[in-house]
């Protein structure tokens, strides 16, 4: 195995149903052993992408390869992929053990080998001793673990996860995220995980691909996507960012009357956007604007104290609402007071599209 | 952390090439799904449409030969057959009305007042009669309805009448009784099916507004259940005209409907006439379904998405 | 739910009416069955229980032959209709033309038995002439085959509906999961989906047996060279009227159906409690 071979390589894959384009022609490259997350709003095409890789959906255009082998024409049972579904995917008439063993029984593996493999996998996912339970006797989290064991036991090249944690409550989801990440490190298989939940994506991913409107908008490490989003959509979707749209001028960004300083100069006359993370902004309590900062005045319209963070909403003169999140200290201003929002110029990020 | 050994994207197949040929994605097996469609076209659609063609064929001594004549239709419309046919339509319409009056309130009652979980079970009670052979059910009415039958005995025994009533059987009334006994459950089924899409609170809202039962029925429930009532009406009406068993067994010597006419024509080896009557029945059915569909989208009954 | 401020007696009266109608619809058959066990037959003042008329039936060669044909026919019809019903339900789930297909599937229910049988009779006669004149074959001569086709048309809509309703409760993700575990579509169906729709298939089987067993008109038109139990009874009744023998025959047919329905209901109830 050479390392230059990609785990998944999709070129120009697209899927349309009649006139509806679920996925526009897209290229996707996933490295071996990578934990790749497809993140995006629902109906954006991320599940379609996953199902294309699994072979559950036939692409209307493009090719898909897994470890260099073209699998576009292969049925799902002939591809070396496994999948964890959101829910209802366990076989209710089989025990946990039979569920996990199902794929191995199809391969006509000797019984004692199956038994050993299954119990090894149940150990791995922390379900030791649940062999003879039926799916309906398990909690939601346990059911997802069984699905995971059923997928891992096949030692497929790619493990696909379709919103695996969406049906779980927030606390459990957090724990399961860390566990998924650990399991992936242990088994060293390429994981492709679909979710609409940012926090989940940030926790597990080596690399995130943002999918929306049937397109792969942007991809990169969680850190890069969060701190250095290239597209306006990414800045809008990930984290809590304030975005200013306007026209670039020699002096900065013209947002209709006001000109904001840009971290780097932009081509004059071009429509661009500037985004600033809400935690990079501050409310100035009467103090002067520091050197190298941008400031806008407005009215404080809402204040929420969230423990670690205080969040304030300021309505600018233009009518745009700006969210400011500050650790610890809250602005002393009352709702309705005139305030000034400010941020260091270099905290801004320019989006050309 | 271990370096994974990959299988190169392709999995060791669990199936043989031969079984793939039969049951695989691109195997011959996928054509099996068209089998029911093919069967229905070959043995239902084609023969039913061909009745139109055969009805204009020339009659020969024992069979028919290709031709184009309206002789069979002239024969049908220009004889007592047509009068009989009209009489069957009238009696069938009466049966529909009686079935509606007796059966529809049951559907309303079950939908509005029976606990949600028990509704289907209550409705399923009306399937029981269907589990018994139609012929047996109709024949079994003879000892009930006759002059010395169970019904007359009961009426005399209770002192309501002194002499047995002979109108119950071998009369047009007998035919209506037989049709209602046979087809009443359809009114209950279809009425209920249509009202399943009516949320139950509607009935309570009507109560709250203080409208009396009849007004509620006429203004709210019947319009909502209209597709179901119409489907049942068409079914009962067409079968009333078409099924020869009921007039044959319960009607008098003169009781004739389209089914009897077809049967007699076939016995007389007049195949074009038999096919002409079948074609007329088919056209009436299609026309009623089209009108019904035009008035209230009948597919609503069948397609849960449209409810 | 009962309407809480309604009159409870009105509610009970409505229930009573519902039960009354069901009993009234069943009464002719129940009456026939009762008479069939009376030694003195219909209209007698006395009632003495006897099985003698039933024993007579089983000594009658013609009746035994008719019963044999009836069960054989029912068996063949089940074997043909069930797979077709399952296939058509699957076809319905995948086709884009759902409403037209549904209408086509249900249409045979709307056409009176004798009208459809007459059209099929002429169709088979035409086909039979064509095959014998052109190839010297005896295809589509009135026979078991033609009777089976007529009955399948009658039973298929019911099987289709019952199977479809059962399949609606099945989650298709499980088939996908099985496929991804390495099962072919065929294996996935048998290993995963079928065990979960078994109950529906079982009721559909019972339903088909009853429908076929009781069918008269189509069978009478399309059979060739044999009598089934219903066709035998009807020709007997038309010739001789209601006699103790006809009561016993009617009783036999009715009770067969009642026993099958009862067994299905009992099994369903036991499953619900489990």
mmCIF file of C-alpha atoms in Angstrom, chain A residues 30-329:
data_model
loop_
_atom_site.group_PDB
_atom_site.id
_atom_site.type_symbol
_atom_site.label_atom_id
_atom_site.label_comp_id
_atom_site.label_asym_id
_atom_site.label_seq_id
_atom_site.Cartn_x
_atom_site.Cartn_y
_atom_site.Cartn_z
ATOM 1 C CA UNK A 30 -10.292 11.705 1.641
ATOM 2 C CA UNK A 31 -6.924 10.500 2.953
ATOM 3 C CA UNK A 32 -6.362 7.043 4.477
ATOM 4 C CA UNK A 33 -6.916 6.868 8.251
ATOM 5 C CA UNK A 34 -8.537 10.254 8.220
ATOM 6 C CA UNK A 35 -11.556 11.203 10.304
ATOM 7 C CA UNK A 36 -13.468 13.264 7.743
ATOM 8 C CA UNK A 37 -16.688 15.061 8.632
ATOM 9 C CA UNK A 38 -19.271 16.292 6.150
ATOM 10 C CA UNK A 39 -20.934 19.195 7.913
ATOM 11 C CA UNK A 40 -23.822 21.309 6.742
ATOM 12 C CA UNK A 41 -27.449 22.288 7.022
ATOM 13 C CA UNK A 42 -30.062 19.612 6.376
ATOM 14 C CA UNK A 43 -31.018 19.103 2.747
ATOM 15 C CA UNK A 44 -27.611 20.398 1.668
ATOM 16 C CA UNK A 45 -26.414 17.195 0.009
ATOM 17 C CA UNK A 46 -24.105 15.736 2.668
ATOM 18 C CA UNK A 47 -26.154 12.577 3.208
ATOM 19 C CA UNK A 48 -26.432 12.131 -0.550
ATOM 20 C CA UNK A 49 -22.621 12.303 -0.749
ATOM 21 C CA UNK A 50 -22.306 9.623 1.933
ATOM 22 C CA UNK A 51 -24.867 7.372 0.250
ATOM 23 C CA UNK A 52 -23.027 7.777 -3.050
ATOM 24 C CA UNK A 53 -19.857 6.496 -1.402
ATOM 25 C CA UNK A 54 -21.792 3.591 0.148
ATOM 26 C CA UNK A 55 -23.396 2.693 -3.180
ATOM 27 C CA UNK A 56 -26.930 3.150 -1.869
ATOM 28 C CA UNK A 57 -27.417 5.836 -4.486
ATOM 29 C CA UNK A 58 -26.187 5.656 -8.066
ATOM 30 C CA UNK A 59 -24.506 8.868 -9.234
ATOM 31 C CA UNK A 60 -25.940 10.607 -12.295
ATOM 32 C CA UNK A 61 -22.388 11.660 -13.207
ATOM 33 C CA UNK A 62 -18.807 11.178 -12.063
ATOM 34 C CA UNK A 63 -16.647 8.347 -10.726
ATOM 35 C CA UNK A 64 -15.877 7.123 -7.212
ATOM 36 C CA UNK A 65 -12.751 5.201 -6.223
ATOM 37 C CA UNK A 66 -11.931 3.553 -2.928
ATOM 38 C CA UNK A 67 -8.199 2.898 -2.429
ATOM 39 C CA UNK A 68 -7.620 3.285 -6.125
ATOM 40 C CA UNK A 69 -10.316 0.856 -7.178
ATOM 41 C CA UNK A 70 -13.177 2.284 -9.231
ATOM 42 C CA UNK A 71 -16.347 1.253 -7.383
ATOM 43 C CA UNK A 72 -18.861 3.416 -9.252
ATOM 44 C CA UNK A 73 -20.603 0.407 -10.749
ATOM 45 C CA UNK A 74 -20.423 -1.796 -7.637
ATOM 46 C CA UNK A 75 -23.517 -2.584 -5.553
ATOM 47 C CA UNK A 76 -23.316 -1.701 -1.838
ATOM 48 C CA UNK A 77 -22.662 -5.306 -0.824
ATOM 49 C CA UNK A 78 -19.633 -5.521 -3.134
ATOM 50 C CA UNK A 79 -17.948 -2.383 -1.787
ATOM 51 C CA UNK A 80 -15.646 -2.391 1.163
ATOM 52 C CA UNK A 81 -17.665 0.174 3.098
ATOM 53 C CA UNK A 82 -19.654 -0.077 6.316
ATOM 54 C CA UNK A 83 -22.281 2.275 7.600
ATOM 55 C CA UNK A 84 -23.867 3.453 10.828
ATOM 56 C CA UNK A 85 -27.357 4.907 10.336
ATOM 57 C CA UNK A 86 -29.186 7.514 12.359
ATOM 58 C CA UNK A 87 -31.804 5.098 13.713
ATOM 59 C CA UNK A 88 -34.056 2.105 13.069
ATOM 60 C CA UNK A 89 -31.250 0.273 11.320
ATOM 61 C CA UNK A 90 -30.756 -2.602 13.775
ATOM 62 C CA UNK A 91 -32.587 -5.796 12.887
ATOM 63 C CA UNK A 92 -35.304 -5.941 15.561
ATOM 64 C CA UNK A 93 -35.882 -9.687 15.233
ATOM 65 C CA UNK A 94 -32.227 -10.539 15.949
ATOM 66 C CA UNK A 95 -30.247 -10.338 19.179
ATOM 67 C CA UNK A 96 -27.339 -7.956 19.580
ATOM 68 C CA UNK A 97 -24.948 -10.815 18.847
ATOM 69 C CA UNK A 98 -26.842 -11.863 15.707
ATOM 70 C CA UNK A 99 -26.931 -8.272 14.529
ATOM 71 C CA UNK A 100 -23.191 -7.848 14.857
ATOM 72 C CA UNK A 101 -22.512 -11.284 13.402
ATOM 73 C CA UNK A 102 -24.782 -10.789 10.388
ATOM 74 C CA UNK A 103 -22.111 -9.635 7.948
ATOM 75 C CA UNK A 104 -19.714 -12.388 9.011
ATOM 76 C CA UNK A 105 -22.409 -15.077 8.657
ATOM 77 C CA UNK A 106 -22.889 -13.929 5.084
ATOM 78 C CA UNK A 107 -19.197 -14.630 4.520
ATOM 79 C CA UNK A 108 -19.688 -18.147 5.877
ATOM 80 C CA UNK A 109 -17.023 -17.646 8.523
ATOM 81 C CA UNK A 110 -16.737 -20.558 11.024
ATOM 82 C CA UNK A 111 -19.018 -20.115 14.030
ATOM 83 C CA UNK A 112 -16.400 -19.977 16.766
ATOM 84 C CA UNK A 113 -14.433 -17.361 14.825
ATOM 85 C CA UNK A 114 -17.583 -15.266 14.450
ATOM 86 C CA UNK A 115 -18.239 -15.602 18.167
ATOM 87 C CA UNK A 116 -14.732 -14.433 19.039
ATOM 88 C CA UNK A 117 -14.824 -11.494 16.621
ATOM 89 C CA UNK A 118 -18.258 -10.374 17.812
ATOM 90 C CA UNK A 119 -17.308 -10.410 21.469
ATOM 91 C CA UNK A 120 -14.077 -8.538 20.690
ATOM 92 C CA UNK A 121 -16.098 -5.823 18.946
ATOM 93 C CA UNK A 122 -18.709 -5.624 21.687
ATOM 94 C CA UNK A 123 -15.820 -5.144 24.114
ATOM 95 C CA UNK A 124 -14.422 -2.357 21.985
ATOM 96 C CA UNK A 125 -17.710 -0.430 21.995
ATOM 97 C CA UNK A 126 -18.312 -1.131 25.686
ATOM 98 C CA UNK A 127 -21.245 -3.504 25.362
ATOM 99 C CA UNK A 128 -19.727 -6.559 26.958
ATOM 100 C CA UNK A 129 -22.467 -8.903 28.190
ATOM 101 C CA UNK A 130 -25.272 -7.488 26.076
ATOM 102 C CA UNK A 131 -25.049 -10.310 23.496
ATOM 103 C CA UNK A 132 -28.502 -11.728 24.024
ATOM 104 C CA UNK A 133 -30.469 -8.507 24.327
ATOM 105 C CA UNK A 134 -32.853 -7.404 21.608
ATOM 106 C CA UNK A 135 -32.463 -3.941 20.090
ATOM 107 C CA UNK A 136 -35.677 -2.628 21.681
ATOM 108 C CA UNK A 137 -34.254 -3.440 25.127
ATOM 109 C CA UNK A 138 -31.339 -1.051 24.588
ATOM 110 C CA UNK A 139 -31.090 2.716 25.057
ATOM 111 C CA UNK A 140 -30.503 4.959 22.059
ATOM 112 C CA UNK A 141 -26.804 5.245 22.823
ATOM 113 C CA UNK A 142 -26.402 1.492 23.207
ATOM 114 C CA UNK A 143 -28.194 0.899 19.910
ATOM 115 C CA UNK A 144 -25.716 3.162 18.159
ATOM 116 C CA UNK A 145 -22.846 1.235 19.766
ATOM 117 C CA UNK A 146 -24.276 -1.995 18.414
ATOM 118 C CA UNK A 147 -24.439 -0.437 14.962
ATOM 119 C CA UNK A 148 -20.842 0.647 15.330
ATOM 120 C CA UNK A 149 -19.780 -2.879 16.332
ATOM 121 C CA UNK A 150 -21.742 -4.340 13.417
ATOM 122 C CA UNK A 151 -19.873 -2.037 11.045
ATOM 123 C CA UNK A 152 -16.413 -2.415 12.574
ATOM 124 C CA UNK A 153 -16.545 -6.204 12.670
ATOM 125 C CA UNK A 154 -16.430 -6.305 8.870
ATOM 126 C CA UNK A 155 -13.017 -4.548 8.747
ATOM 127 C CA UNK A 156 -14.122 -2.490 5.793
ATOM 128 C CA UNK A 157 -11.858 0.120 4.230
ATOM 129 C CA UNK A 158 -14.223 2.978 4.967
ATOM 130 C CA UNK A 159 -16.653 3.453 7.829
ATOM 131 C CA UNK A 160 -19.530 5.777 6.992
ATOM 132 C CA UNK A 161 -21.614 7.389 9.728
ATOM 133 C CA UNK A 162 -24.884 9.099 8.822
ATOM 134 C CA UNK A 163 -25.925 11.455 11.646
ATOM 135 C CA UNK A 164 -25.037 8.707 14.129
ATOM 136 C CA UNK A 165 -25.606 10.842 17.210
ATOM 137 C CA UNK A 166 -28.542 12.976 16.071
ATOM 138 C CA UNK A 167 -31.103 10.986 18.038
ATOM 139 C CA UNK A 168 -29.157 11.215 21.316
ATOM 140 C CA UNK A 169 -29.421 13.899 23.987
ATOM 141 C CA UNK A 170 -26.730 16.578 24.258
ATOM 142 C CA UNK A 171 -24.732 15.126 27.161
ATOM 143 C CA UNK A 172 -24.593 11.630 25.724
ATOM 144 C CA UNK A 173 -23.680 13.024 22.339
ATOM 145 C CA UNK A 174 -20.627 14.725 23.799
ATOM 146 C CA UNK A 175 -19.393 11.512 25.434
ATOM 147 C CA UNK A 176 -20.037 9.481 22.303
ATOM 148 C CA UNK A 177 -18.101 11.989 20.200
ATOM 149 C CA UNK A 178 -14.941 11.498 22.211
ATOM 150 C CA UNK A 179 -15.440 7.773 22.162
ATOM 151 C CA UNK A 180 -15.914 7.693 18.387
ATOM 152 C CA UNK A 181 -12.683 9.612 17.979
ATOM 153 C CA UNK A 182 -10.848 7.166 20.265
ATOM 154 C CA UNK A 183 -12.240 4.131 18.489
ATOM 155 C CA UNK A 184 -11.215 5.575 15.153
ATOM 156 C CA UNK A 185 -7.652 6.056 16.441
ATOM 157 C CA UNK A 186 -7.607 2.505 17.806
ATOM 158 C CA UNK A 187 -8.820 0.749 14.681
ATOM 159 C CA UNK A 188 -7.162 3.125 12.255
ATOM 160 C CA UNK A 189 -9.928 2.993 9.665
ATOM 161 C CA UNK A 190 -11.000 5.941 7.535
ATOM 162 C CA UNK A 191 -14.196 7.422 9.008
ATOM 163 C CA UNK A 192 -16.575 9.598 7.010
ATOM 164 C CA UNK A 193 -19.120 11.167 9.308
ATOM 165 C CA UNK A 194 -22.160 13.252 8.365
ATOM 166 C CA UNK A 195 -23.614 15.719 10.830
ATOM 167 C CA UNK A 196 -25.403 19.039 11.045
ATOM 168 C CA UNK A 197 -23.983 19.671 14.504
ATOM 169 C CA UNK A 198 -20.927 21.950 14.582
ATOM 170 C CA UNK A 199 -19.709 20.974 18.004
ATOM 171 C CA UNK A 200 -19.858 17.298 17.082
ATOM 172 C CA UNK A 201 -17.913 18.004 13.905
ATOM 173 C CA UNK A 202 -15.254 20.065 15.710
ATOM 174 C CA UNK A 203 -14.805 17.338 18.344
ATOM 175 C CA UNK A 204 -14.243 14.352 16.089
ATOM 176 C CA UNK A 205 -12.887 15.677 12.805
ATOM 177 C CA UNK A 206 -9.386 15.646 11.428
ATOM 178 C CA UNK A 207 -10.822 17.534 8.516
ATOM 179 C CA UNK A 208 -14.229 19.061 7.886
ATOM 180 C CA UNK A 209 -15.938 19.440 4.553
ATOM 181 C CA UNK A 210 -18.712 22.007 4.578
ATOM 182 C CA UNK A 211 -21.564 20.967 2.293
ATOM 183 C CA UNK A 212 -24.520 23.212 1.475
ATOM 184 C CA UNK A 213 -26.822 23.825 -1.458
ATOM 185 C CA UNK A 214 -25.600 20.630 -3.122
ATOM 186 C CA UNK A 215 -21.978 21.813 -3.134
ATOM 187 C CA UNK A 216 -18.795 21.196 -1.193
ATOM 188 C CA UNK A 217 -18.310 24.792 -0.076
ATOM 189 C CA UNK A 218 -15.004 24.599 1.765
ATOM 190 C CA UNK A 219 -12.839 22.083 3.555
ATOM 191 C CA UNK A 220 -10.044 22.142 6.060
ATOM 192 C CA UNK A 221 -9.027 21.271 9.602
ATOM 193 C CA UNK A 222 -11.479 22.306 12.337
ATOM 194 C CA UNK A 223 -9.021 24.960 13.452
ATOM 195 C CA UNK A 224 -8.631 26.398 9.950
ATOM 196 C CA UNK A 225 -12.339 26.356 9.225
ATOM 197 C CA UNK A 226 -13.068 28.105 12.501
ATOM 198 C CA UNK A 227 -10.298 30.678 12.467
ATOM 199 C CA UNK A 228 -9.634 31.244 8.797
ATOM 200 C CA UNK A 229 -12.830 30.639 6.867
ATOM 201 C CA UNK A 230 -12.343 31.427 3.234
ATOM 202 C CA UNK A 231 -15.992 31.739 2.186
ATOM 203 C CA UNK A 232 -18.613 34.056 3.584
ATOM 204 C CA UNK A 233 -20.957 31.051 3.967
ATOM 205 C CA UNK A 234 -18.436 29.291 6.183
ATOM 206 C CA UNK A 235 -18.027 32.335 8.406
ATOM 207 C CA UNK A 236 -21.794 32.583 8.670
ATOM 208 C CA UNK A 237 -22.313 28.867 9.439
ATOM 209 C CA UNK A 238 -19.382 28.093 11.769
ATOM 210 C CA UNK A 239 -19.116 29.796 15.138
ATOM 211 C CA UNK A 240 -20.812 33.093 15.858
ATOM 212 C CA UNK A 241 -19.520 35.683 13.448
ATOM 213 C CA UNK A 242 -20.583 39.207 12.602
ATOM 214 C CA UNK A 243 -20.480 39.842 8.892
ATOM 215 C CA UNK A 244 -20.347 43.172 7.076
ATOM 216 C CA UNK A 245 -21.079 43.265 3.338
ATOM 217 C CA UNK A 246 -19.898 46.137 1.224
ATOM 218 C CA UNK A 247 -17.599 47.430 -1.501
ATOM 219 C CA UNK A 248 -13.835 47.556 -1.206
ATOM 220 C CA UNK A 249 -12.314 51.018 -1.531
ATOM 221 C CA UNK A 250 -8.777 52.268 -1.185
ATOM 222 C CA UNK A 251 -9.425 53.122 2.471
ATOM 223 C CA UNK A 252 -11.167 49.864 3.422
ATOM 224 C CA UNK A 253 -14.682 48.413 3.253
ATOM 225 C CA UNK A 254 -17.527 50.786 2.453
ATOM 226 C CA UNK A 255 -20.652 49.500 4.215
ATOM 227 C CA UNK A 256 -22.899 52.341 3.172
ATOM 228 C CA UNK A 257 -21.628 55.558 4.667
ATOM 229 C CA UNK A 258 -19.060 54.052 7.037
ATOM 230 C CA UNK A 259 -15.685 52.735 5.959
ATOM 231 C CA UNK A 260 -14.173 49.881 7.985
ATOM 232 C CA UNK A 261 -10.450 49.154 8.027
ATOM 233 C CA UNK A 262 -9.402 45.837 6.486
ATOM 234 C CA UNK A 263 -6.588 43.573 7.747
ATOM 235 C CA UNK A 264 -5.157 43.399 4.227
ATOM 236 C CA UNK A 265 -6.002 45.607 1.254
ATOM 237 C CA UNK A 266 -8.619 44.348 -1.201
ATOM 238 C CA UNK A 267 -9.140 45.026 -4.896
ATOM 239 C CA UNK A 268 -10.954 48.366 -5.192
ATOM 240 C CA UNK A 269 -14.550 48.290 -6.400
ATOM 241 C CA UNK A 270 -15.107 44.658 -5.597
ATOM 242 C CA UNK A 271 -18.106 43.404 -3.531
ATOM 243 C CA UNK A 272 -16.617 41.687 -0.506
ATOM 244 C CA UNK A 273 -17.520 40.681 3.036
ATOM 245 C CA UNK A 274 -15.710 41.150 6.284
ATOM 246 C CA UNK A 275 -16.328 38.799 9.194
ATOM 247 C CA UNK A 276 -15.328 39.253 12.811
ATOM 248 C CA UNK A 277 -15.820 36.570 15.477
ATOM 249 C CA UNK A 278 -18.125 37.703 18.256
ATOM 250 C CA UNK A 279 -15.513 36.825 20.900
ATOM 251 C CA UNK A 280 -12.994 39.110 19.187
ATOM 252 C CA UNK A 281 -15.304 42.079 19.675
ATOM 253 C CA UNK A 282 -15.603 44.274 22.757
ATOM 254 C CA UNK A 283 -17.984 46.883 24.073
ATOM 255 C CA UNK A 284 -16.104 50.077 24.948
ATOM 256 C CA UNK A 285 -17.270 51.358 28.303
ATOM 257 C CA UNK A 286 -16.526 55.024 27.692
ATOM 258 C CA UNK A 287 -12.794 54.294 27.225
ATOM 259 C CA UNK A 288 -11.187 55.530 24.006
ATOM 260 C CA UNK A 289 -10.768 53.268 20.997
ATOM 261 C CA UNK A 290 -7.350 51.548 21.154
ATOM 262 C CA UNK A 291 -4.872 52.071 18.355
ATOM 263 C CA UNK A 292 -5.433 49.795 15.354
ATOM 264 C CA UNK A 293 -9.047 49.035 16.252
ATOM 265 C CA UNK A 294 -12.278 49.586 14.374
ATOM 266 C CA UNK A 295 -15.338 50.936 16.167
ATOM 267 C CA UNK A 296 -19.067 51.345 15.421
ATOM 268 C CA UNK A 297 -21.726 52.874 17.657
ATOM 269 C CA UNK A 298 -25.201 51.523 18.316
ATOM 270 C CA UNK A 299 -27.788 50.725 20.934
ATOM 271 C CA UNK A 300 -27.576 47.836 23.368
ATOM 272 C CA UNK A 301 -30.752 45.844 22.829
ATOM 273 C CA UNK A 302 -30.141 42.596 24.683
ATOM 274 C CA UNK A 303 -27.881 41.188 27.389
ATOM 275 C CA UNK A 304 -27.577 37.550 28.395
ATOM 276 C CA UNK A 305 -25.305 36.188 31.110
ATOM 277 C CA UNK A 306 -24.294 32.588 30.382
ATOM 278 C CA UNK A 307 -21.884 31.887 33.233
ATOM 279 C CA UNK A 308 -18.490 31.776 31.572
ATOM 280 C CA UNK A 309 -19.520 34.143 28.830
ATOM 281 C CA UNK A 310 -21.635 37.249 28.669
ATOM 282 C CA UNK A 311 -23.364 37.904 25.385
ATOM 283 C CA UNK A 312 -24.667 41.305 24.269
ATOM 284 C CA UNK A 313 -26.571 42.279 21.157
ATOM 285 C CA UNK A 314 -26.030 45.732 19.721
ATOM 286 C CA UNK A 315 -28.162 47.294 17.004
ATOM 287 C CA UNK A 316 -26.067 49.502 14.744
ATOM 288 C CA UNK A 317 -27.361 52.701 13.150
ATOM 289 C CA UNK A 318 -27.630 50.755 9.885
ATOM 290 C CA UNK A 319 -30.097 48.386 11.584
ATOM 291 C CA UNK A 320 -27.703 45.432 11.575
ATOM 292 C CA UNK A 321 -27.476 43.445 14.822
ATOM 293 C CA UNK A 322 -24.020 42.622 16.187
ATOM 294 C CA UNK A 323 -23.327 39.962 18.796
ATOM 295 C CA UNK A 324 -20.472 40.544 21.227
ATOM 296 C CA UNK A 325 -19.302 37.757 23.520
ATOM 297 C CA UNK A 326 -16.958 38.540 26.352
ATOM 298 C CA UNK A 327 -15.451 36.195 28.906
ATOM 299 C CA UNK A 328 -16.194 37.145 32.519
ATOM 300 C CA UNK A 329 -16.911 40.853 32.549
#
